[in-house]
Amino acid sequence: MGPGITALFREASRLRLDVHLGSGKGTPRVITYDDSPAAYQVPAGWDLADATDRLPAAHAAARPQVVRALRAIPRHECQACLSGTP
């Protein structure tokens, strides 16, 4: 695998998204399903570095409730969770 695909899969996994390559037309977007994990759909031939850059915005547009919940957490609590200290 090349560095572009590796970066795309790494960023998508941080957001708990599957990646679907080479399907659909248009721009990369997040597709949500009722009975399975959401997926980041990247059209065939799309620049993978650009698709990786668009991932956070696509996720925020598809799941605004998640973004609101994350923004509601006080910043000092987020830093403590990331550092592993109480």
PDB file of N, CA and C in Angstrom:
ATOM      1  N   MET A   1       0.837  -1.185   0.000  1.00  0.00           N
ATOM      2  CA  MET A   1       0.000   0.000   0.000  1.00  0.00           C
ATOM      3  C   MET A   1       0.878   1.243   0.000  1.00  0.00           C
ATOM      4  N   GLY A   2       0.416   2.260  -0.690  1.00  0.00           N
ATOM      5  CA  GLY A   2       1.144   3.513  -0.737  1.00  0.00           C
ATOM      6  C   GLY A   2       0.845   4.383   0.467  1.00  0.00           C
ATOM      7  N   PRO A   3       1.604   5.459   0.636  1.00  0.00           N
ATOM      8  CA  PRO A   3       1.398   6.337   1.786  1.00  0.00           C
ATOM      9  C   PRO A   3       0.041   7.034   1.774  1.00  0.00           C
ATOM     10  N   GLY A   4      -0.508   7.320   0.595  1.00  0.00           N
ATOM     11  CA  GLY A   4      -1.810   7.983   0.526  1.00  0.00           C
ATOM     12  C   GLY A   4      -2.929   7.127   1.083  1.00  0.00           C
ATOM     13  N   ILE A   5      -2.948   5.868   0.694  1.00  0.00           N
ATOM     14  CA  ILE A   5      -3.995   4.964   1.175  1.00  0.00           C
ATOM     15  C   ILE A   5      -3.819   4.659   2.657  1.00  0.00           C
ATOM     16  N   THR A   6      -2.571   4.558   3.090  1.00  0.00           N
ATOM     17  CA  THR A   6      -2.291   4.293   4.503  1.00  0.00           C
ATOM     18  C   THR A   6      -2.793   5.449   5.362  1.00  0.00           C
ATOM     19  N   ALA A   7      -2.525   6.679   4.953  1.00  0.00           N
ATOM     20  CA  ALA A   7      -2.979   7.857   5.704  1.00  0.00           C
ATOM     21  C   ALA A   7      -4.502   7.926   5.741  1.00  0.00           C
ATOM     22  N   LEU A   8      -5.148   7.631   4.620  1.00  0.00           N
ATOM     23  CA  LEU A   8      -6.604   7.657   4.565  1.00  0.00           C
ATOM     24  C   LEU A   8      -7.210   6.648   5.528  1.00  0.00           C
ATOM     25  N   PHE A   9      -6.718   5.411   5.512  1.00  0.00           N
ATOM     26  CA  PHE A   9      -7.252   4.387   6.409  1.00  0.00           C
ATOM     27  C   PHE A   9      -6.977   4.727   7.871  1.00  0.00           C
ATOM     28  N   ARG A  10      -5.813   5.285   8.174  1.00  0.00           N
ATOM     29  CA  ARG A  10      -5.481   5.650   9.552  1.00  0.00           C
ATOM     30  C   ARG A  10      -6.427   6.735  10.067  1.00  0.00           C
ATOM     31  N   GLU A  11      -6.645   7.785   9.279  1.00  0.00           N
ATOM     32  CA  GLU A  11      -7.538   8.867   9.708  1.00  0.00           C
ATOM     33  C   GLU A  11      -8.980   8.384   9.827  1.00  0.00           C
ATOM     34  N   ALA A  12      -9.425   7.550   8.915  1.00  0.00           N
ATOM     35  CA  ALA A  12     -10.793   7.024   8.979  1.00  0.00           C
ATOM     36  C   ALA A  12     -10.976   6.139  10.205  1.00  0.00           C
ATOM     37  N   SER A  13      -9.957   5.359  10.542  1.00  0.00           N
ATOM     38  CA  SER A  13     -10.084   4.480  11.707  1.00  0.00           C
ATOM     39  C   SER A  13     -10.176   5.287  12.996  1.00  0.00           C
ATOM     40  N   ARG A  14      -9.534   6.432  13.050  1.00  0.00           N
ATOM     41  CA  ARG A  14      -9.640   7.295  14.240  1.00  0.00           C
ATOM     42  C   ARG A  14     -11.065   7.781  14.452  1.00  0.00           C
ATOM     43  N   LEU A  15     -11.805   7.929  13.356  1.00  0.00           N
ATOM     44  CA  LEU A  15     -13.201   8.349  13.439  1.00  0.00           C
ATOM     45  C   LEU A  15     -14.162   7.159  13.412  1.00  0.00           C
ATOM     46  N   ARG A  16     -13.587   5.957  13.486  1.00  0.00           N
ATOM     47  CA  ARG A  16     -14.365   4.716  13.463  1.00  0.00           C
ATOM     48  C   ARG A  16     -15.237   4.607  12.217  1.00  0.00           C
ATOM     49  N   LEU A  17     -14.600   4.834  11.081  1.00  0.00           N
ATOM     50  CA  LEU A  17     -15.281   4.738   9.798  1.00  0.00           C
ATOM     51  C   LEU A  17     -14.628   3.658   8.944  1.00  0.00           C
ATOM     52  N   ASP A  18     -15.446   2.910   8.223  1.00  0.00           N
ATOM     53  CA  ASP A  18     -14.933   2.022   7.181  1.00  0.00           C
ATOM     54  C   ASP A  18     -14.609   2.898   5.976  1.00  0.00           C
ATOM     55  N   VAL A  19     -13.787   2.401   5.070  1.00  0.00           N
ATOM     56  CA  VAL A  19     -13.467   3.128   3.848  1.00  0.00           C
ATOM     57  C   VAL A  19     -13.925   2.297   2.662  1.00  0.00           C
ATOM     58  N   HIS A  20     -14.657   2.930   1.751  1.00  0.00           N
ATOM     59  CA  HIS A  20     -15.084   2.293   0.505  1.00  0.00           C
ATOM     60  C   HIS A  20     -14.426   3.052  -0.632  1.00  0.00           C
ATOM     61  N   LEU A  21     -13.529   2.400  -1.354  1.00  0.00           N
ATOM     62  CA  LEU A  21     -12.821   3.026  -2.468  1.00  0.00           C
ATOM     63  C   LEU A  21     -13.432   2.642  -3.807  1.00  0.00           C
ATOM     64  N   GLY A  22     -13.451   3.605  -4.722  1.00  0.00           N
ATOM     65  CA  GLY A  22     -13.846   3.307  -6.090  1.00  0.00           C
ATOM     66  C   GLY A  22     -15.317   3.112  -6.319  1.00  0.00           C
ATOM     67  N   SER A  23     -16.160   3.648  -5.457  1.00  0.00           N
ATOM     68  CA  SER A  23     -17.589   3.520  -5.685  1.00  0.00           C
ATOM     69  C   SER A  23     -18.230   4.903  -5.678  1.00  0.00           C
ATOM     70  N   GLY A  24     -19.259   5.064  -6.462  1.00  0.00           N
ATOM     71  CA  GLY A  24     -19.976   6.330  -6.505  1.00  0.00           C
ATOM     72  C   GLY A  24     -19.281   7.376  -7.348  1.00  0.00           C
ATOM     73  N   LYS A  25     -19.920   8.519  -7.467  1.00  0.00           N
ATOM     74  CA  LYS A  25     -19.378   9.651  -8.210  1.00  0.00           C
ATOM     75  C   LYS A  25     -19.513  10.884  -7.332  1.00  0.00           C
ATOM     76  N   GLY A  26     -18.871  11.943  -7.731  1.00  0.00           N
ATOM     77  CA  GLY A  26     -18.956  13.180  -6.968  1.00  0.00           C
ATOM     78  C   GLY A  26     -17.758  13.346  -6.068  1.00  0.00           C
ATOM     79  N   THR A  27     -18.000  13.754  -4.830  1.00  0.00           N
ATOM     80  CA  THR A  27     -16.927  14.021  -3.878  1.00  0.00           C
ATOM     81  C   THR A  27     -16.947  12.982  -2.756  1.00  0.00           C
ATOM     82  N   PRO A  28     -15.834  12.842  -2.051  1.00  0.00           N
ATOM     83  CA  PRO A  28     -15.817  11.925  -0.902  1.00  0.00           C
ATOM     84  C   PRO A  28     -16.868  12.350   0.126  1.00  0.00           C
ATOM     85  N   ARG A  29     -17.509  11.376   0.742  1.00  0.00           N
ATOM     86  CA  ARG A  29     -18.547  11.674   1.739  1.00  0.00           C
ATOM     87  C   ARG A  29     -18.708  10.513   2.700  1.00  0.00           C
ATOM     88  N   VAL A  30     -19.302  10.813   3.827  1.00  0.00           N
ATOM     89  CA  VAL A  30     -19.601   9.791   4.826  1.00  0.00           C
ATOM     90  C   VAL A  30     -21.014   9.283   4.578  1.00  0.00           C
ATOM     91  N   ILE A  31     -21.144   7.980   4.533  1.00  0.00           N
ATOM     92  CA  ILE A  31     -22.435   7.328   4.361  1.00  0.00           C
ATOM     93  C   ILE A  31     -22.762   6.629   5.672  1.00  0.00           C
ATOM     94  N   THR A  32     -23.940   6.884   6.209  1.00  0.00           N
ATOM     95  CA  THR A  32     -24.336   6.225   7.452  1.00  0.00           C
ATOM     96  C   THR A  32     -25.357   5.134   7.139  1.00  0.00           C
ATOM     97  N   TYR A  33     -25.283   4.069   7.913  1.00  0.00           N
ATOM     98  CA  TYR A  33     -26.178   2.925   7.763  1.00  0.00           C
ATOM     99  C   TYR A  33     -26.837   2.648   9.108  1.00  0.00           C
ATOM    100  N   ASP A  34     -28.050   2.089   9.067  1.00  0.00           N
ATOM    101  CA  ASP A  34     -28.742   1.747  10.306  1.00  0.00           C
ATOM    102  C   ASP A  34     -28.151   0.518  10.978  1.00  0.00           C
ATOM    103  N   ASP A  35     -27.720  -0.452  10.185  1.00  0.00           N
ATOM    104  CA  ASP A  35     -27.322  -1.739  10.751  1.00  0.00           C
ATOM    105  C   ASP A  35     -25.831  -2.057  10.639  1.00  0.00           C
ATOM    106  N   SER A  36     -25.008  -1.091  10.246  1.00  0.00           N
ATOM    107  CA  SER A  36     -23.566  -1.332  10.164  1.00  0.00           C
ATOM    108  C   SER A  36     -22.818  -0.014  10.365  1.00  0.00           C
ATOM    109  N   PRO A  37     -21.505  -0.099  10.559  1.00  0.00           N
ATOM    110  CA  PRO A  37     -20.743   1.130  10.785  1.00  0.00           C
ATOM    111  C   PRO A  37     -20.831   2.076   9.589  1.00  0.00           C
ATOM    112  N   ALA A  38     -20.661   3.359   9.860  1.00  0.00           N
ATOM    113  CA  ALA A  38     -20.630   4.348   8.787  1.00  0.00           C
ATOM    114  C   ALA A  38     -19.382   4.121   7.933  1.00  0.00           C
ATOM    115  N   ALA A  39     -19.426   4.613   6.722  1.00  0.00           N
ATOM    116  CA  ALA A  39     -18.303   4.432   5.803  1.00  0.00           C
ATOM    117  C   ALA A  39     -17.970   5.741   5.113  1.00  0.00           C
ATOM    118  N   TYR A  40     -16.699   5.917   4.811  1.00  0.00           N
ATOM    119  CA  TYR A  40     -16.228   7.052   4.045  1.00  0.00           C
ATOM    120  C   TYR A  40     -16.090   6.572   2.612  1.00  0.00           C
ATOM    121  N   GLN A  41     -16.928   7.096   1.732  1.00  0.00           N
ATOM    122  CA  GLN A  41     -16.963   6.649   0.342  1.00  0.00           C
ATOM    123  C   GLN A  41     -16.122   7.595  -0.505  1.00  0.00           C
ATOM    124  N   VAL A  42     -15.084   7.036  -1.152  1.00  0.00           N
ATOM    125  CA  VAL A  42     -14.180   7.813  -1.996  1.00  0.00           C
ATOM    126  C   VAL A  42     -14.378   7.356  -3.438  1.00  0.00           C
ATOM    127  N   PRO A  43     -14.830   8.261  -4.321  1.00  0.00           N
ATOM    128  CA  PRO A  43     -15.054   7.879  -5.718  1.00  0.00           C
ATOM    129  C   PRO A  43     -13.778   7.405  -6.406  1.00  0.00           C
ATOM    130  N   ALA A  44     -13.947   6.593  -7.425  1.00  0.00           N
ATOM    131  CA  ALA A  44     -12.818   6.075  -8.201  1.00  0.00           C
ATOM    132  C   ALA A  44     -12.017   7.225  -8.791  1.00  0.00           C
ATOM    133  N   GLY A  45     -10.703   7.103  -8.728  1.00  0.00           N
ATOM    134  CA  GLY A  45      -9.828   8.094  -9.315  1.00  0.00           C
ATOM    135  C   GLY A  45      -9.601   9.342  -8.480  1.00  0.00           C
ATOM    136  N   TRP A  46     -10.190   9.416  -7.299  1.00  0.00           N
ATOM    137  CA  TRP A  46     -10.051  10.605  -6.462  1.00  0.00           C
ATOM    138  C   TRP A  46      -8.660  10.635  -5.835  1.00  0.00           C
ATOM    139  N   ASP A  47      -8.074  11.817  -5.702  1.00  0.00           N
ATOM    140  CA  ASP A  47      -6.776  11.987  -5.049  1.00  0.00           C
ATOM    141  C   ASP A  47      -6.924  11.615  -3.577  1.00  0.00           C
ATOM    142  N   LEU A  48      -6.207  10.595  -3.126  1.00  0.00           N
ATOM    143  CA  LEU A  48      -6.366  10.097  -1.755  1.00  0.00           C
ATOM    144  C   LEU A  48      -5.906  11.099  -0.711  1.00  0.00           C
ATOM    145  N   ALA A  49      -4.892  11.911  -1.021  1.00  0.00           N
ATOM    146  CA  ALA A  49      -4.453  12.943  -0.072  1.00  0.00           C
ATOM    147  C   ALA A  49      -5.562  13.972   0.112  1.00  0.00           C
ATOM    148  N   ASP A  50      -6.228  14.349  -0.965  1.00  0.00           N
ATOM    149  CA  ASP A  50      -7.342  15.298  -0.873  1.00  0.00           C
ATOM    150  C   ASP A  50      -8.510  14.674  -0.120  1.00  0.00           C
ATOM    151  N   ALA A  51      -8.776  13.402  -0.368  1.00  0.00           N
ATOM    152  CA  ALA A  51      -9.858  12.714   0.340  1.00  0.00           C
ATOM    153  C   ALA A  51      -9.565  12.666   1.840  1.00  0.00           C
ATOM    154  N   THR A  52      -8.307  12.459   2.210  1.00  0.00           N
ATOM    155  CA  THR A  52      -7.922  12.444   3.625  1.00  0.00           C
ATOM    156  C   THR A  52      -8.119  13.814   4.246  1.00  0.00           C
ATOM    157  N   ASP A  53      -7.759  14.871   3.524  1.00  0.00           N
ATOM    158  CA  ASP A  53      -7.944  16.232   4.023  1.00  0.00           C
ATOM    159  C   ASP A  53      -9.417  16.572   4.220  1.00  0.00           C
ATOM    160  N   ARG A  54     -10.290  16.014   3.382  1.00  0.00           N
ATOM    161  CA  ARG A  54     -11.727  16.298   3.470  1.00  0.00           C
ATOM    162  C   ARG A  54     -12.443  15.461   4.532  1.00  0.00           C
ATOM    163  N   LEU A  55     -11.785  14.458   5.061  1.00  0.00           N
ATOM    164  CA  LEU A  55     -12.427  13.518   5.976  1.00  0.00           C
ATOM    165  C   LEU A  55     -13.053  14.176   7.211  1.00  0.00           C
ATOM    166  N   PRO A  56     -12.351  15.044   7.952  1.00  0.00           N
ATOM    167  CA  PRO A  56     -12.987  15.639   9.140  1.00  0.00           C
ATOM    168  C   PRO A  56     -14.252  16.431   8.818  1.00  0.00           C
ATOM    169  N   ALA A  57     -14.240  17.194   7.751  1.00  0.00           N
ATOM    170  CA  ALA A  57     -15.423  17.970   7.384  1.00  0.00           C
ATOM    171  C   ALA A  57     -16.574  17.062   6.954  1.00  0.00           C
ATOM    172  N   ALA A  58     -16.261  15.997   6.227  1.00  0.00           N
ATOM    173  CA  ALA A  58     -17.303  15.059   5.802  1.00  0.00           C
ATOM    174  C   ALA A  58     -17.925  14.361   7.007  1.00  0.00           C
ATOM    175  N   HIS A  59     -17.085  13.990   7.959  1.00  0.00           N
ATOM    176  CA  HIS A  59     -17.584  13.337   9.172  1.00  0.00           C
ATOM    177  C   HIS A  59     -18.463  14.291   9.972  1.00  0.00           C
ATOM    178  N   ALA A  60     -18.026  15.538  10.113  1.00  0.00           N
ATOM    179  CA  ALA A  60     -18.800  16.533  10.866  1.00  0.00           C
ATOM    180  C   ALA A  60     -20.149  16.792  10.202  1.00  0.00           C
ATOM    181  N   ALA A  61     -20.180  16.831   8.879  1.00  0.00           N
ATOM    182  CA  ALA A  61     -21.437  17.058   8.169  1.00  0.00           C
ATOM    183  C   ALA A  61     -22.392  15.885   8.318  1.00  0.00           C
ATOM    184  N   ALA A  62     -21.859  14.680   8.328  1.00  0.00           N
ATOM    185  CA  ALA A  62     -22.698  13.486   8.417  1.00  0.00           C
ATOM    186  C   ALA A  62     -23.161  13.195   9.838  1.00  0.00           C
ATOM    187  N   ARG A  63     -22.367  13.594  10.824  1.00  0.00           N
ATOM    188  CA  ARG A  63     -22.681  13.285  12.219  1.00  0.00           C
ATOM    189  C   ARG A  63     -22.567  14.524  13.110  1.00  0.00           C
ATOM    190  N   PRO A  64     -23.421  15.509  12.885  1.00  0.00           N
ATOM    191  CA  PRO A  64     -23.322  16.745  13.669  1.00  0.00           C
ATOM    192  C   PRO A  64     -23.536  16.534  15.166  1.00  0.00           C
ATOM    193  N   GLN A  65     -24.318  15.525  15.533  1.00  0.00           N
ATOM    194  CA  GLN A  65     -24.556  15.268  16.953  1.00  0.00           C
ATOM    195  C   GLN A  65     -23.271  14.833  17.657  1.00  0.00           C
ATOM    196  N   VAL A  66     -22.409  14.101  16.976  1.00  0.00           N
ATOM    197  CA  VAL A  66     -21.138  13.678  17.557  1.00  0.00           C
ATOM    198  C   VAL A  66     -20.224  14.888  17.757  1.00  0.00           C
ATOM    199  N   VAL A  67     -20.178  15.762  16.767  1.00  0.00           N
ATOM    200  CA  VAL A  67     -19.343  16.959  16.855  1.00  0.00           C
ATOM    201  C   VAL A  67     -19.819  17.848  18.000  1.00  0.00           C
ATOM    202  N   ARG A  68     -21.136  18.030  18.128  1.00  0.00           N
ATOM    203  CA  ARG A  68     -21.672  18.846  19.237  1.00  0.00           C
ATOM    204  C   ARG A  68     -21.293  18.246  20.586  1.00  0.00           C
ATOM    205  N   ALA A  69     -21.395  16.934  20.710  1.00  0.00           N
ATOM    206  CA  ALA A  69     -21.054  16.283  21.979  1.00  0.00           C
ATOM    207  C   ALA A  69     -19.572  16.450  22.303  1.00  0.00           C
ATOM    208  N   LEU A  70     -18.709  16.315  21.313  1.00  0.00           N
ATOM    209  CA  LEU A  70     -17.272  16.483  21.549  1.00  0.00           C
ATOM    210  C   LEU A  70     -16.934  17.921  21.919  1.00  0.00           C
ATOM    211  N   ARG A  71     -17.594  18.881  21.290  1.00  0.00           N
ATOM    212  CA  ARG A  71     -17.333  20.284  21.608  1.00  0.00           C
ATOM    213  C   ARG A  71     -17.840  20.662  22.993  1.00  0.00           C
ATOM    214  N   ALA A  72     -18.810  19.907  23.515  1.00  0.00           N
ATOM    215  CA  ALA A  72     -19.364  20.198  24.834  1.00  0.00           C
ATOM    216  C   ALA A  72     -18.451  19.757  25.969  1.00  0.00           C
ATOM    217  N   ILE A  73     -17.478  18.896  25.689  1.00  0.00           N
ATOM    218  CA  ILE A  73     -16.550  18.430  26.714  1.00  0.00           C
ATOM    219  C   ILE A  73     -15.542  19.545  26.995  1.00  0.00           C
ATOM    220  N   PRO A  74     -15.395  19.949  28.258  1.00  0.00           N
ATOM    221  CA  PRO A  74     -14.413  20.991  28.571  1.00  0.00           C
ATOM    222  C   PRO A  74     -13.016  20.585  28.110  1.00  0.00           C
ATOM    223  N   ARG A  75     -12.278  21.537  27.598  1.00  0.00           N
ATOM    224  CA  ARG A  75     -10.969  21.265  26.999  1.00  0.00           C
ATOM    225  C   ARG A  75     -10.007  20.593  27.975  1.00  0.00           C
ATOM    226  N   HIS A  76     -10.000  20.987  29.248  1.00  0.00           N
ATOM    227  CA  HIS A  76      -9.071  20.380  30.198  1.00  0.00           C
ATOM    228  C   HIS A  76      -9.391  18.900  30.422  1.00  0.00           C
ATOM    229  N   GLU A  77     -10.663  18.521  30.312  1.00  0.00           N
ATOM    230  CA  GLU A  77     -11.018  17.112  30.449  1.00  0.00           C
ATOM    231  C   GLU A  77     -10.535  16.317  29.237  1.00  0.00           C
ATOM    232  N   CYS A  78     -10.607  16.914  28.065  1.00  0.00           N
ATOM    233  CA  CYS A  78     -10.111  16.242  26.859  1.00  0.00           C
ATOM    234  C   CYS A  78      -8.632  15.992  26.951  1.00  0.00           C
ATOM    235  N   GLN A  79      -7.878  16.982  27.430  1.00  0.00           N
ATOM    236  CA  GLN A  79      -6.430  16.815  27.546  1.00  0.00           C
ATOM    237  C   GLN A  79      -6.084  15.719  28.553  1.00  0.00           C
ATOM    238  N   ALA A  80      -6.836  15.656  29.655  1.00  0.00           N
ATOM    239  CA  ALA A  80      -6.572  14.621  30.660  1.00  0.00           C
ATOM    240  C   ALA A  80      -6.869  13.231  30.085  1.00  0.00           C
ATOM    241  N   CYS A  81      -7.949  13.112  29.295  1.00  0.00           N
ATOM    242  CA  CYS A  81      -8.270  11.813  28.691  1.00  0.00           C
ATOM    243  C   CYS A  81      -7.188  11.382  27.714  1.00  0.00           C
ATOM    244  N   LEU A  82      -6.684  12.325  26.933  1.00  0.00           N
ATOM    245  CA  LEU A  82      -5.670  11.988  25.946  1.00  0.00           C
ATOM    246  C   LEU A  82      -4.344  11.641  26.591  1.00  0.00           C
ATOM    247  N   SER A  83      -4.036  12.286  27.718  1.00  0.00           N
ATOM    248  CA  SER A  83      -2.748  12.022  28.355  1.00  0.00           C
ATOM    249  C   SER A  83      -2.785  10.798  29.266  1.00  0.00           C
ATOM    250  N   GLY A  84      -4.015  10.344  29.605  1.00  0.00           N
ATOM    251  CA  GLY A  84      -4.155   9.171  30.459  1.00  0.00           C
ATOM    252  C   GLY A  84      -4.089   9.485  31.938  1.00  0.00           C
ATOM    253  N   THR A  85      -4.152  10.769  32.294  1.00  0.00           N
ATOM    254  CA  THR A  85      -4.130  11.157  33.701  1.00  0.00           C
ATOM    255  C   THR A  85      -5.506  11.583  34.136  1.00  0.00           C
ATOM    256  N   PRO A  86      -5.900  11.321  35.366  1.00  0.00           N
ATOM    257  CA  PRO A  86      -7.230  11.700  35.830  1.00  0.00           C
ATOM    258  C   PRO A  86      -7.345  13.194  36.092  1.00  0.00           C
TER     259      PRO A  86
END
